[in-house]
PDB file of C-alpha atoms in Angstrom:
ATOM      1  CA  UNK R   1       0.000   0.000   0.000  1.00 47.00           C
ATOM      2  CA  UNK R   2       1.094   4.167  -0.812  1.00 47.00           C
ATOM      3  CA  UNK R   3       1.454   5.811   2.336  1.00 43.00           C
ATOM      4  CA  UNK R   4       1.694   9.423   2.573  1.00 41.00           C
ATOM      5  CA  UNK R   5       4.953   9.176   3.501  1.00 39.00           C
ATOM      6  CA  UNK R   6       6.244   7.828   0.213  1.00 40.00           C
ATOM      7  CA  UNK R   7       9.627   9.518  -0.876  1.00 38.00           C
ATOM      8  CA  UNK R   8       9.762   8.672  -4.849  1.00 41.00           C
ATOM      9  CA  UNK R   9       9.974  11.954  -6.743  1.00 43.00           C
ATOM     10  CA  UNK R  10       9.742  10.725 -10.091  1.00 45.00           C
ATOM     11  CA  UNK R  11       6.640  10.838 -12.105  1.00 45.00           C
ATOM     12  CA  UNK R  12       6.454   7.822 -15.166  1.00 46.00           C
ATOM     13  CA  UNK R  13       3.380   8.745 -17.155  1.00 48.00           C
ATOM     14  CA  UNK R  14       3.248   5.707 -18.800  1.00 63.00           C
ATOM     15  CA  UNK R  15       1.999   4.497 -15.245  1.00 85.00           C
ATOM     16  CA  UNK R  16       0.676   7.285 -13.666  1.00 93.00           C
ATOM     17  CA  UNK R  17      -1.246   9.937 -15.340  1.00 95.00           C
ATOM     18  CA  UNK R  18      -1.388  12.424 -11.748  1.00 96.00           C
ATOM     19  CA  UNK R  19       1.327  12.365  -9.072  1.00 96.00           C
ATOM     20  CA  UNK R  20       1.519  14.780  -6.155  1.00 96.00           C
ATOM     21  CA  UNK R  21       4.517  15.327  -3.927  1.00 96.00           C
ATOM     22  CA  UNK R  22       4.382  17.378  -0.997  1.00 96.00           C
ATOM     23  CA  UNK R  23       0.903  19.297  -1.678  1.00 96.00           C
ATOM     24  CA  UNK R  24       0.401  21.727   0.866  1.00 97.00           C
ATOM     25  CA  UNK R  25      -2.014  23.985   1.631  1.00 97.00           C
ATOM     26  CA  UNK R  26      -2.619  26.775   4.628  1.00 97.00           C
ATOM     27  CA  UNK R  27      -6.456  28.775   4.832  1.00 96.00           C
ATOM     28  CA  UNK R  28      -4.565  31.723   7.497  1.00 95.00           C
ATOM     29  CA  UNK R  29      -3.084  29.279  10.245  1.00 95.00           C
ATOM     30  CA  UNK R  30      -5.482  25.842   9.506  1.00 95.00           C
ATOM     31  CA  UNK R  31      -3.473  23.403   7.762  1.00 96.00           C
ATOM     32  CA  UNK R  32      -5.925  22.009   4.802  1.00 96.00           C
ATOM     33  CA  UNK R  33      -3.462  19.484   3.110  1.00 97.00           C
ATOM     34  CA  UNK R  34      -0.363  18.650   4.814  1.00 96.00           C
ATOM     35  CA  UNK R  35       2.435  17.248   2.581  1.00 96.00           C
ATOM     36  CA  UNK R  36       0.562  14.963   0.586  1.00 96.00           C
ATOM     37  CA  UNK R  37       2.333  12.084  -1.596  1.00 97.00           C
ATOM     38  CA  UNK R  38       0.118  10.626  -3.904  1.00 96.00           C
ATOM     39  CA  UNK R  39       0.067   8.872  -7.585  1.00 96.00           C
ATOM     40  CA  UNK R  40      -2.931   7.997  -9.643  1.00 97.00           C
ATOM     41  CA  UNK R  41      -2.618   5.469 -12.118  1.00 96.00           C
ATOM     42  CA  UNK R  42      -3.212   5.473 -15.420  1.00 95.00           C
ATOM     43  CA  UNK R  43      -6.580   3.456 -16.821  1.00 95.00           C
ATOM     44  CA  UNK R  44      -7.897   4.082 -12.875  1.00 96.00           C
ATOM     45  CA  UNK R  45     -10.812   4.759 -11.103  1.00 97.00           C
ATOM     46  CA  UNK R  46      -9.479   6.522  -8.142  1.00 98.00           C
ATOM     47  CA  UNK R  47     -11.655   7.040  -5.205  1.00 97.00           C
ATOM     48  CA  UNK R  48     -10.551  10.056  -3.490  1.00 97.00           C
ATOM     49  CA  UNK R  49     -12.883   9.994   0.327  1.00 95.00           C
ATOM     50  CA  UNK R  50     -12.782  11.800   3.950  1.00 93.00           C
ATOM     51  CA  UNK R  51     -14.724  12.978   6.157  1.00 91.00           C
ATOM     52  CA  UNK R  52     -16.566  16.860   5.667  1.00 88.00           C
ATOM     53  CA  UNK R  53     -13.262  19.372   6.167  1.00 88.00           C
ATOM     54  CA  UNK R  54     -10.607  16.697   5.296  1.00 92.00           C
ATOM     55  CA  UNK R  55      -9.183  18.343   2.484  1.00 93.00           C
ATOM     56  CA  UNK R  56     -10.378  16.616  -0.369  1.00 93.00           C
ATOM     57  CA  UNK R  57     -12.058  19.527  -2.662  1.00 91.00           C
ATOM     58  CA  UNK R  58      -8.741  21.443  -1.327  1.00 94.00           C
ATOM     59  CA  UNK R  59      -6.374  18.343  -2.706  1.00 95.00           C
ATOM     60  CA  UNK R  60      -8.582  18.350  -6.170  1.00 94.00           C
ATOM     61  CA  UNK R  61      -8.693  22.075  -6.882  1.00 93.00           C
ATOM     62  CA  UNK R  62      -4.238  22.472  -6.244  1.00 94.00           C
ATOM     63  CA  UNK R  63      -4.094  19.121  -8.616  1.00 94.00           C
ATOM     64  CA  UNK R  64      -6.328  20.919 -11.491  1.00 93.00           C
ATOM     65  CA  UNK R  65      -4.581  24.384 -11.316  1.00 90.00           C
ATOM     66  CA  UNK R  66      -7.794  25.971  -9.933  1.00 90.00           C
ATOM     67  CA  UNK R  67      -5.695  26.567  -6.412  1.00 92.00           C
ATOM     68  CA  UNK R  68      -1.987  27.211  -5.889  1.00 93.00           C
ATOM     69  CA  UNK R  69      -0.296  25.134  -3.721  1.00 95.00           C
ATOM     70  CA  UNK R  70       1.723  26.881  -0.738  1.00 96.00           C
ATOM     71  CA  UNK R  71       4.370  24.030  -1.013  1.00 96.00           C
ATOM     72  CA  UNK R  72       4.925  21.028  -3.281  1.00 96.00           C
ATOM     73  CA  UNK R  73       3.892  20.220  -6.882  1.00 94.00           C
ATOM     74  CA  UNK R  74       1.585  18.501  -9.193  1.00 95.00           C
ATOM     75  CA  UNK R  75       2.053  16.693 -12.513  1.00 95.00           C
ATOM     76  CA  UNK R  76      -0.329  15.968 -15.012  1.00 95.00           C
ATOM     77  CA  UNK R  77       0.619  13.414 -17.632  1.00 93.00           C
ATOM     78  CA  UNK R  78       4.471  14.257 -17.082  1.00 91.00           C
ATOM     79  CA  UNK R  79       3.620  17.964 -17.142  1.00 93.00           C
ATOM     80  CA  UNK R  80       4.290  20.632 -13.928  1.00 94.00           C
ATOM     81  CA  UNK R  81       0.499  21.308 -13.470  1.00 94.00           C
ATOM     82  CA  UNK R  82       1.692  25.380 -12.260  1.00 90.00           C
ATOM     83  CA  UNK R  83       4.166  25.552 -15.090  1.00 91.00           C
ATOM     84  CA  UNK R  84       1.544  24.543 -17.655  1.00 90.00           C
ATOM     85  CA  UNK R  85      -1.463  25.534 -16.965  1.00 88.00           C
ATOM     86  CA  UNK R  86      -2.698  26.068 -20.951  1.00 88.00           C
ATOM     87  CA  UNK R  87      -1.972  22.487 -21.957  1.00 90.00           C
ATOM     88  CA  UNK R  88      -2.876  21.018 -18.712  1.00 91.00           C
ATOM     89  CA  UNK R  89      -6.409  22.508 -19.151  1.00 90.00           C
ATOM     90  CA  UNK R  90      -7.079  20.088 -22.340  1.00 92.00           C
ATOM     91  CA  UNK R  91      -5.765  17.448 -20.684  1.00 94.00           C
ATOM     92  CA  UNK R  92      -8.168  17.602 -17.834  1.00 96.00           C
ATOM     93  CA  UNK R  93     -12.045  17.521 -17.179  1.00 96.00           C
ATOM     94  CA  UNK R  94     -13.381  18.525 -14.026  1.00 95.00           C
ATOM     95  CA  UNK R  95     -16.928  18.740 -12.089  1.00 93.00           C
ATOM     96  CA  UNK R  96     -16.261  20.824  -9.053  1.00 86.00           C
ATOM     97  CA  UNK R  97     -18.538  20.836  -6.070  1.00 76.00           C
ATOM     98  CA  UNK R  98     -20.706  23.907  -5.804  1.00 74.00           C
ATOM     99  CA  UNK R  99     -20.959  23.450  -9.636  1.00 73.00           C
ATOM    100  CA  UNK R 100     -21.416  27.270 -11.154  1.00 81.00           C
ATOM    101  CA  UNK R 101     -22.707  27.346 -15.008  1.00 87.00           C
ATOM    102  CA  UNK R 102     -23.883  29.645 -17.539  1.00 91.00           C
ATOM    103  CA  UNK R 103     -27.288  29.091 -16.567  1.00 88.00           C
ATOM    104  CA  UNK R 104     -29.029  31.560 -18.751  1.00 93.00           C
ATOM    105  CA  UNK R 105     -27.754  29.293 -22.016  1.00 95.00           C
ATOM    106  CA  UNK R 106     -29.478  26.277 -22.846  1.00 97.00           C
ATOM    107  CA  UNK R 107     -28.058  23.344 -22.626  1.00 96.00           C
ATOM    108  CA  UNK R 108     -26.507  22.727 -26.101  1.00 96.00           C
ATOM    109  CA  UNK R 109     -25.858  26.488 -25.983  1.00 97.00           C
ATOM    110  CA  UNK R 110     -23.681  25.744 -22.833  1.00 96.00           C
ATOM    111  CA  UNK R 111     -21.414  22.617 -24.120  1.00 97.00           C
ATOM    112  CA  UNK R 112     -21.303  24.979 -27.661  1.00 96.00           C
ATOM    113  CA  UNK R 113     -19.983  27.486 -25.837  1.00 96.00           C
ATOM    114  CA  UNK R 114     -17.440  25.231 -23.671  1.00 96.00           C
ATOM    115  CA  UNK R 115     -16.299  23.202 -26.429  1.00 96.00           C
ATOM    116  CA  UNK R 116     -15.049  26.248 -28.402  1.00 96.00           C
ATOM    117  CA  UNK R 117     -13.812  27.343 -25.647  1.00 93.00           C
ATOM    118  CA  UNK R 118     -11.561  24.237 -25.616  1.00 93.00           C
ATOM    119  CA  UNK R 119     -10.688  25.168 -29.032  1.00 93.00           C
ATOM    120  CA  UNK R 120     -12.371  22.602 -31.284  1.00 95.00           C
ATOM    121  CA  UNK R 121     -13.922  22.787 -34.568  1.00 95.00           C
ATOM    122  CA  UNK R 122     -17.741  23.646 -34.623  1.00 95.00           C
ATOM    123  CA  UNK R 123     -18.988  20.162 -36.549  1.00 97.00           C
ATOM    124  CA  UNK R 124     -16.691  18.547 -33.663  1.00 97.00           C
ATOM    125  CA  UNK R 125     -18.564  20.656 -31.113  1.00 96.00           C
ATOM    126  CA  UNK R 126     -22.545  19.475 -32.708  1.00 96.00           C
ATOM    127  CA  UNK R 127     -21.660  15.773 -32.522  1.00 96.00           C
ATOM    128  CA  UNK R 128     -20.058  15.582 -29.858  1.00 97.00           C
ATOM    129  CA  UNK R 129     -22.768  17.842 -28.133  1.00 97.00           C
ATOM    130  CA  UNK R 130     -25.558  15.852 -29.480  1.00 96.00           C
ATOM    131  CA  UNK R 131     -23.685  12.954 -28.160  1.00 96.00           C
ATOM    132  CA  UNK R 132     -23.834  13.673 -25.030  1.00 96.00           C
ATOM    133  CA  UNK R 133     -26.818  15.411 -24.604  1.00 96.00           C
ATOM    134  CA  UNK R 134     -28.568  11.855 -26.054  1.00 95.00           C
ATOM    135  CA  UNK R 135     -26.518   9.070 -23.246  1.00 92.00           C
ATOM    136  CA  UNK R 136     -26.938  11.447 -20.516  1.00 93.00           C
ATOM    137  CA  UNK R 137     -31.042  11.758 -21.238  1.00 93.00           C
ATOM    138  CA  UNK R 138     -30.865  15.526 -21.746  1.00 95.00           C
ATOM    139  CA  UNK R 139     -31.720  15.123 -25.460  1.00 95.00           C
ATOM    140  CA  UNK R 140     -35.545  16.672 -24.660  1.00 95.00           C
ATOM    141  CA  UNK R 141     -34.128  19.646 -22.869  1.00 95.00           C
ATOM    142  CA  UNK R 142     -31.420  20.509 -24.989  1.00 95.00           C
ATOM    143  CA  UNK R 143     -32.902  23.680 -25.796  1.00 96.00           C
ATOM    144  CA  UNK R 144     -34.294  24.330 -22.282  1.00 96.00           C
ATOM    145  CA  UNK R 145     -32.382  27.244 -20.120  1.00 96.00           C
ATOM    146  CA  UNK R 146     -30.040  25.339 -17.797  1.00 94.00           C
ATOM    147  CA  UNK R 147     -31.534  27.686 -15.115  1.00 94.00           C
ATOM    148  CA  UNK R 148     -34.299  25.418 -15.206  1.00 95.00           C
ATOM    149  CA  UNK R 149     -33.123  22.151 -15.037  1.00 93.00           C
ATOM    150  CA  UNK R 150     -33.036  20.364 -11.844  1.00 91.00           C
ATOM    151  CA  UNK R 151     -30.204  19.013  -9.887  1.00 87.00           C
ATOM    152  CA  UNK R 152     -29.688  16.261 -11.264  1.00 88.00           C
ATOM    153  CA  UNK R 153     -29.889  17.580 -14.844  1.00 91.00           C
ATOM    154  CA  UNK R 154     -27.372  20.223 -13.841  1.00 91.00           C
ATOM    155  CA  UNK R 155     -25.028  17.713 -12.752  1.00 90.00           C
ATOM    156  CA  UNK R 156     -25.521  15.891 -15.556  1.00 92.00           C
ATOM    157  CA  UNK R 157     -24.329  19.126 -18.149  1.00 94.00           C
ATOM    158  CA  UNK R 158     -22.024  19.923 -16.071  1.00 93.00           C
ATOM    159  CA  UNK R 159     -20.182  16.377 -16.338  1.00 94.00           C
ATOM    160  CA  UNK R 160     -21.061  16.631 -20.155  1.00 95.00           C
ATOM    161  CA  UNK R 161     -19.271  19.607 -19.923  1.00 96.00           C
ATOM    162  CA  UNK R 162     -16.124  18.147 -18.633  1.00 96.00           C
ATOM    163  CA  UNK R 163     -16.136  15.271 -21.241  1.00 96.00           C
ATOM    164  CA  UNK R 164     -16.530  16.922 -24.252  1.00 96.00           C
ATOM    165  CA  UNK R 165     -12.945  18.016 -25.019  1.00 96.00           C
ATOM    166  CA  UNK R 166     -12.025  14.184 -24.532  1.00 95.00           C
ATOM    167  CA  UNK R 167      -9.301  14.406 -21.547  1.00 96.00           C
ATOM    168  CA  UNK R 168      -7.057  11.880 -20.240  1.00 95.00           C
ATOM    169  CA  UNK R 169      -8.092  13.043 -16.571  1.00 97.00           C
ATOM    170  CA  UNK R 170     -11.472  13.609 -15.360  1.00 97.00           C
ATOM    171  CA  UNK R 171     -11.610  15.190 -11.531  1.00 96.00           C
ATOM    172  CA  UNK R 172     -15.194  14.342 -10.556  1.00 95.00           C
ATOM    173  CA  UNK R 173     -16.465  15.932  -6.998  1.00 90.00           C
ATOM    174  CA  UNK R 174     -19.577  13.932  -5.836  1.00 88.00           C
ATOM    175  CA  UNK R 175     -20.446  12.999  -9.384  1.00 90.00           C
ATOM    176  CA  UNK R 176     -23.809  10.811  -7.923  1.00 89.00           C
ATOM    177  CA  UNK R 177     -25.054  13.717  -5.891  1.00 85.00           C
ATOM    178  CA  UNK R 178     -28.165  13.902  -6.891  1.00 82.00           C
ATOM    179  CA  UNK R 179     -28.616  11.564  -9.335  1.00 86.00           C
ATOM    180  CA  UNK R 180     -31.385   9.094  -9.723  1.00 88.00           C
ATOM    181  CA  UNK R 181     -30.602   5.633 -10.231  1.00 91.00           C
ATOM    182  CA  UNK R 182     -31.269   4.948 -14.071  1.00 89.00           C
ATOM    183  CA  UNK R 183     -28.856   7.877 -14.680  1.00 88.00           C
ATOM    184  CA  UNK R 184     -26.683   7.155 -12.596  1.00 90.00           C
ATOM    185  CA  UNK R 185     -25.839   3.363 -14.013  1.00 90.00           C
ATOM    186  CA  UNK R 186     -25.548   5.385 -17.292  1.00 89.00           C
ATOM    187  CA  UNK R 187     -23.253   7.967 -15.767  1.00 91.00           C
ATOM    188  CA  UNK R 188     -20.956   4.983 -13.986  1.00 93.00           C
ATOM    189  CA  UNK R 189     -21.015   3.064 -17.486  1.00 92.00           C
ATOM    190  CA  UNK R 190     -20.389   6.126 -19.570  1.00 92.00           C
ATOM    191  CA  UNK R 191     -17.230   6.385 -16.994  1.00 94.00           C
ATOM    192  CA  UNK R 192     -15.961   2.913 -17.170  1.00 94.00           C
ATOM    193  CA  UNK R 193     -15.785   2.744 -20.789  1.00 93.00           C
ATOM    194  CA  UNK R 194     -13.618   6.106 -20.288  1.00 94.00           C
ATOM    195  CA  UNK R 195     -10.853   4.015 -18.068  1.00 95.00           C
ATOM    196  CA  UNK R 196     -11.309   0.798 -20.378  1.00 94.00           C
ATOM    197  CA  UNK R 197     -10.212   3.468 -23.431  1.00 92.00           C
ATOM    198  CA  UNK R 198      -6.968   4.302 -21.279  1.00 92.00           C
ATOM    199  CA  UNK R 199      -8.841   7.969 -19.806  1.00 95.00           C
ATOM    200  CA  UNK R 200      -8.569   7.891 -15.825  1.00 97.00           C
ATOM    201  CA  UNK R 201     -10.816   9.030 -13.121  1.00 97.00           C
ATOM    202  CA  UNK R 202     -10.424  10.542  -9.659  1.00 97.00           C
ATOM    203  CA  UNK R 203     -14.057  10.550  -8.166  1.00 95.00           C
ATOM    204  CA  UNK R 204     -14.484  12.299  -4.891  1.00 93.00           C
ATOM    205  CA  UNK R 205     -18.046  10.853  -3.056  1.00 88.00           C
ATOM    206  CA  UNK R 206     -18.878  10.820   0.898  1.00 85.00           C
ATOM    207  CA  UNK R 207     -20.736   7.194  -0.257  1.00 88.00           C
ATOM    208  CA  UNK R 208     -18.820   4.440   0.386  1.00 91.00           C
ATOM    209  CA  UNK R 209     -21.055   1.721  -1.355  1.00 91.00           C
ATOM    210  CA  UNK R 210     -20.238   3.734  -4.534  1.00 91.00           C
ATOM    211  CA  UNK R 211     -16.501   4.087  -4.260  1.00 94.00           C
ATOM    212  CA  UNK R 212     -16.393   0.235  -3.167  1.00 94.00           C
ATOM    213  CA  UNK R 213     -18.617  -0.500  -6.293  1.00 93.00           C
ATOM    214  CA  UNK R 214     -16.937   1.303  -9.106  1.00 95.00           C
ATOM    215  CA  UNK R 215     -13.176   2.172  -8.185  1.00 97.00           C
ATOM    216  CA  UNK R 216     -10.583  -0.039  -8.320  1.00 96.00           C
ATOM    217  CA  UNK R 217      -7.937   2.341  -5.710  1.00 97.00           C
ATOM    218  CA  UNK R 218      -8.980   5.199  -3.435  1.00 97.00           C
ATOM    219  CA  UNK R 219      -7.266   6.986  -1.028  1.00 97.00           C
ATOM    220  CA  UNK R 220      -8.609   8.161   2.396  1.00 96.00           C
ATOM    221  CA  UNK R 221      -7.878  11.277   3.697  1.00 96.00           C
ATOM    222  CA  UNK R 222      -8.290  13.281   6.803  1.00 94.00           C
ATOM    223  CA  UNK R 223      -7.693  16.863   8.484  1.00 93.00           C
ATOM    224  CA  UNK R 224      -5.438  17.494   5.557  1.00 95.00           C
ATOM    225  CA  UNK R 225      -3.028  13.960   6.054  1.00 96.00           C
ATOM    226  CA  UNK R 226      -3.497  11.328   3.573  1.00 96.00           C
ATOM    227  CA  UNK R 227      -4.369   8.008   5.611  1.00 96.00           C
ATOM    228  CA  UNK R 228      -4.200   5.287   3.482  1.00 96.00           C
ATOM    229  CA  UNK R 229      -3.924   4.617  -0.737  1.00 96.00           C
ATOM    230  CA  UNK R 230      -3.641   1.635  -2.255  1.00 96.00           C
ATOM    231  CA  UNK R 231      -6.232  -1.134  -4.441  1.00 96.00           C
ATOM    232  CA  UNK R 232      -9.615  -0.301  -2.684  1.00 96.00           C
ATOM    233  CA  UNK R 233      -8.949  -4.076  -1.573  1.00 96.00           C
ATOM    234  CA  UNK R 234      -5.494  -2.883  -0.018  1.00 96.00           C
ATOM    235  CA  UNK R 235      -7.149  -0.161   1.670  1.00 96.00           C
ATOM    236  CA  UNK R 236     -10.114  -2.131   3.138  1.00 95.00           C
ATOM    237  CA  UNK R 237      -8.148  -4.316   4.692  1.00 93.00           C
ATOM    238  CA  UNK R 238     -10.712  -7.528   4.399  1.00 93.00           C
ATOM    239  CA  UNK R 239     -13.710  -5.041   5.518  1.00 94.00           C
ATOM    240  CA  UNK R 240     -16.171  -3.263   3.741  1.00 93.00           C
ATOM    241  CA  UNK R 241     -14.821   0.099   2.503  1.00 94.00           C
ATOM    242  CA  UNK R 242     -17.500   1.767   5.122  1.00 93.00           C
ATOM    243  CA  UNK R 243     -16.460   0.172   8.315  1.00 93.00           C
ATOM    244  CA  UNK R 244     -12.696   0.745   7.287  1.00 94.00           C
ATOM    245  CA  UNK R 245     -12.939   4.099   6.278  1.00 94.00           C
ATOM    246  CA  UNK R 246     -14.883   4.763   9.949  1.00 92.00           C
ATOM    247  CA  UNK R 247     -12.431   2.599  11.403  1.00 92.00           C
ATOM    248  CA  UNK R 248      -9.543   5.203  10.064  1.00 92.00           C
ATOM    249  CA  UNK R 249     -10.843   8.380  10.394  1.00 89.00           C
ATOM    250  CA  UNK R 250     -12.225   7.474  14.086  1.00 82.00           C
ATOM    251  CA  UNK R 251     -15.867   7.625  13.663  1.00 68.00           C
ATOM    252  CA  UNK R 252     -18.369   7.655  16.763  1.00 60.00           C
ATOM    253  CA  UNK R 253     -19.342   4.417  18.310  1.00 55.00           C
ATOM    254  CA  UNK R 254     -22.915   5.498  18.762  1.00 60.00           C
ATOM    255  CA  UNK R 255     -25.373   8.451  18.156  1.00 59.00           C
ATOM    256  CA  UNK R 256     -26.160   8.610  21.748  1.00 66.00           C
ATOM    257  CA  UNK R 257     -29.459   8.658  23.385  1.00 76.00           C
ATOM    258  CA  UNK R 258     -31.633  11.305  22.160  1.00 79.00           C
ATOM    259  CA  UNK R 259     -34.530  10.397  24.240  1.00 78.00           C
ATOM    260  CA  UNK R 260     -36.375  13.265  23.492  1.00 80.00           C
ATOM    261  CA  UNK R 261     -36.965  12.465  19.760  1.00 81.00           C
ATOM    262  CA  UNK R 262     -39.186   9.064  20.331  1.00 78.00           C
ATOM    263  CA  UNK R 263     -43.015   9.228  19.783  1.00 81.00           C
ATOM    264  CA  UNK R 264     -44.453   9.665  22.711  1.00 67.00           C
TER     265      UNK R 264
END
């Protein structure tokens, strides 16, 4: 198993497409990541969990450019994430949390819009659009303001838009959130065909049954120090994922007695 305290410095991109060494990251005097080693491999579905405050969104944001680290570096298919940021922007497709969109464009107005952004052709833009638009069950409200779709619809353009350009990354924060159930077995086959084509995903999600289900490594992480990283069957350590990863980041033994809340 990775530990955090892992001292290689090199970064192979024929085996890993993401490595971090030494990510750290202050908020005034809170420590958010502390010195984090970590390396993603290529063709993986990488679950990336903690606890509410452990760093994670902090971790995702320094490894897409979106936040500069105060110490340490990123790479991105070989590439010095803060010394590249144009080309490491093509090579990467991300749905944050707290997902912000032009919501005043339709929906095939919006992945237009962010795949000429990206700088492809127009035709490349329509098919790829249409696409999408189709497997994700948006094809009915394609030309319906994105200001009125619902949650789950909005998550679902949003990780449209992150696809479209075709990256070898995709950074996915609580991808599922959300989501019903048919479109969410579309979403997690969608993303498995990705990794079986070589592309790699780091999926962030607070539910264990769904890391456990569709990644094959994850990485637990806590009050900014990475925990543990390995083959989710590494990690796990012959439990479920949910009883290690409570285990680990030293969950409560019991909800205590709230007496007051029974029917009376």
């Amino acid at each position: 198993m990775d530990s955090a305290s892992s001292k290689q410095t090199s970064t192979p991109i024929d085996v890993n497409v993401a490595s971090l060494r030494g990510l750290t990251k202050y908020f005034g005097s809170m420590c958010a990541v502390n010195q984090l080693n970590l390396d993603i491999p290529r063709g993986s579905m990488y679950g990336f969990v903690g606890p509410n405050g452990a760093g994670k969104t902090t971790t995702l944001s320094m490894l897409t450019g979106m936040l500069r680290p105060d110490m340490g570096q990123a790479w991105v298919t070989g590439l010095d994430v803060w010394a590249n940021p144009t080309a490491i922007r093509s090579k990467v497709g991300v749905l944050p949390d707290r997902l912000r969109l032009f919501d005043r464009l339709s929906g095939q107005e919006l992945l237009t819009y962010v795949g000429l952004l990206y700088g492809m052709d127009k035709a490349t833009v329509a098919s790829r659009s249409t696409d999408l638009l189709m497997a994700l069950g948006l094809g009915d409200d394609s030309r319906k303001a994105v200001a009125d779709y619902s949650a789950g619809m909005t998550k679902k353009i949003g990780l449209a838009c992150a696809v479209i350009h075709a990256p070898d990354l995709l950074v996915l924060d609580e991808p599922f959130e959300a989501i019903d159930p048919v479109s969410a077995r579309v979403i997690a086959e969608i993303l498995r065909g990705f990794t079986t084509d070589g592309g790699t995903v780091i999926l962030s999600s607070h539910v264990m049954e769904t890391v456990e289900k569709l990644c094959d490594h994850v990485a637990v992480i806590a009050g900014g120090n990475l925990l543990a990283a390995g083959t989710v069957e590494q990690v796990a350590a012959g439990q479920d994922l949910e009883s290690r990863f409570i285990e680990m980041v030293g969950g409560v033994s019991s909800a205590g007695e709230l007496t007051w809340l029974r029917p009376s």
